């Protein structure tokens, strides 16, 4: 896909699902020298981790996740420290903050919540191809973590209820699920204020 460092494509036929991950070797730290392939062991394969996360989530739900949540969770997972076959999840907030701010700290300007939470996969791909997709990925990562660890009681219970509503496969019900379980009577502007406050307590300044 144009502008992408890798992709996972899938299709459903009845109860059967199949998919394929495509990642350029250069994004895996692999280089062809002309006679052999060599691997840069110091290069993080975050793109592959991101796409594998999509592959795993493919089988969870009858109705696909919203694009922001699917991409946000994949970014969240790929930002975590990974070494010798294990993820280290002791500083998840710090790992995300470093990833979305380029590792040097600083602030994050997020995409407005109303746009982000309603963006279509087509618009996401179009903005990625135009070179503006990075802001969407960083914003989705921060938003997904908010609902996973910072919203409500911090136990992701509201997100869980939202995902349960998607298992029915009823797309009409899924369209209202964000309002019911994630916004919960808040306007998008109110949600943005809550995100700013919650992330500030994690050491990251967010602006919309």
mmCIF file of C-alpha atoms in Angstrom, residues 24-32 37-45:
data_model
loop_
_atom_site.group_PDB
_atom_site.id
_atom_site.type_symbol
_atom_site.label_atom_id
_atom_site.label_comp_id
_atom_site.label_asym_id
_atom_site.label_seq_id
_atom_site.Cartn_x
_atom_site.Cartn_y
_atom_site.Cartn_z
ATOM 1 C CA UNK A 24 9.815 -5.123 2.734
ATOM 2 C CA UNK A 25 12.983 -6.858 3.878
ATOM 3 C CA UNK A 26 14.626 -3.483 4.464
ATOM 4 C CA UNK A 27 12.039 -2.793 7.184
ATOM 5 C CA UNK A 28 13.133 -5.975 8.926
ATOM 6 C CA UNK A 29 16.789 -4.995 8.999
ATOM 7 C CA UNK A 30 17.604 -7.383 6.144
ATOM 8 C CA UNK A 31 19.978 -6.292 3.398
ATOM 9 C CA UNK A 32 21.143 -8.109 0.293
ATOM 10 C CA UNK A 37 21.521 -11.613 2.967
ATOM 11 C CA UNK A 38 22.664 -10.020 6.222
ATOM 12 C CA UNK A 39 20.533 -9.009 9.208
ATOM 13 C CA UNK A 40 21.030 -5.905 11.303
ATOM 14 C CA UNK A 41 20.236 -7.328 14.741
ATOM 15 C CA UNK A 42 20.035 -3.826 16.240
ATOM 16 C CA UNK A 43 17.083 -2.823 14.039
ATOM 17 C CA UNK A 44 13.692 -3.059 15.702
ATOM 18 C CA UNK A 45 11.142 -4.919 13.597
#
